Amino acid sequence: MNNAKMWLVVKPTVGIPLFLSAVAISSFLVHVGLVMNTSWMYDYHNGAASAE
């Protein structure tokens, strides 16, 4: 494994939850950005038909 020496600096009990938390937070922010910046997403979640 190429990154084996990383665990000499950061313990896996700290590094793995930190990494997974960063992935979850960034995913949440991407989804919030999509909802806030699209005009059709609000209607879609409320069950409205497409205007096209």
Short mmCIF file of C-alpha atoms in Angstrom, two decimals:
data_model
loop_
_atom_site.label_atom_id
_atom_site.label_comp_id
_atom_site.label_asym_id
_atom_site.label_seq_id
_atom_site.Cartn_x
_atom_site.Cartn_y
_atom_site.Cartn_z
CA MET A 1 0.00 0.00 0.00
CA ASN A 2 1.43 3.35 -1.07
CA ASN A 3 -0.05 5.40 1.79
CA ALA A 4 0.93 3.08 4.62
CA LYS A 5 3.25 5.67 6.18
CA MET A 6 0.35 8.12 6.55
CA TRP A 7 -0.96 6.09 9.49
CA LEU A 8 2.32 6.72 11.31
CA VAL A 9 1.30 10.41 11.49
CA VAL A 10 -2.48 10.12 11.83
CA LYS A 11 -4.09 7.32 13.81
CA PRO A 12 -6.74 5.36 11.85
CA THR A 13 -9.24 5.94 14.67
CA VAL A 14 -8.98 9.67 13.93
CA GLY A 15 -8.24 9.70 10.20
CA ILE A 16 -10.99 7.42 8.93
CA PRO A 17 -13.91 9.16 10.70
CA LEU A 18 -12.46 12.53 9.71
CA PHE A 19 -12.27 11.46 6.06
CA LEU A 20 -15.80 10.02 6.07
CA SER A 21 -17.14 13.15 7.74
CA ALA A 22 -15.50 15.35 5.09
CA VAL A 23 -17.08 13.25 2.32
CA ALA A 24 -20.52 13.44 3.94
CA ILE A 25 -20.33 17.20 4.51
CA SER A 26 -19.13 17.93 0.98
CA SER A 27 -21.88 15.74 -0.47
CA PHE A 28 -24.48 17.57 1.61
CA LEU A 29 -23.16 20.95 0.45
CA VAL A 30 -23.30 19.89 -3.20
CA HIS A 31 -26.92 18.83 -2.80
CA VAL A 32 -27.84 22.05 -1.00
CA GLY A 33 -26.19 23.98 -3.82
CA LEU A 34 -28.27 22.12 -6.40
CA VAL A 35 -31.51 22.75 -4.53
CA MET A 36 -30.77 26.44 -4.00
CA ASN A 37 -29.60 27.19 -7.56
CA THR A 38 -32.18 25.42 -9.71
CA SER A 39 -35.64 26.77 -10.33
CA TRP A 40 -37.29 23.39 -10.99
CA MET A 41 -35.99 21.42 -7.99
CA TYR A 42 -38.50 22.89 -5.52
CA ASP A 43 -41.43 22.01 -7.79
CA TYR A 44 -40.02 18.54 -8.41
CA HIS A 45 -39.84 17.76 -4.70
CA ASN A 46 -43.39 19.01 -4.21
CA GLY A 47 -44.70 16.69 -6.95
CA ALA A 48 -45.53 19.30 -9.57
CA ALA A 49 -45.66 18.24 -13.21
CA SER A 50 -43.00 19.40 -15.64
CA ALA A 51 -43.80 22.67 -17.44
CA GLU A 52 -42.26 21.43 -20.69
#
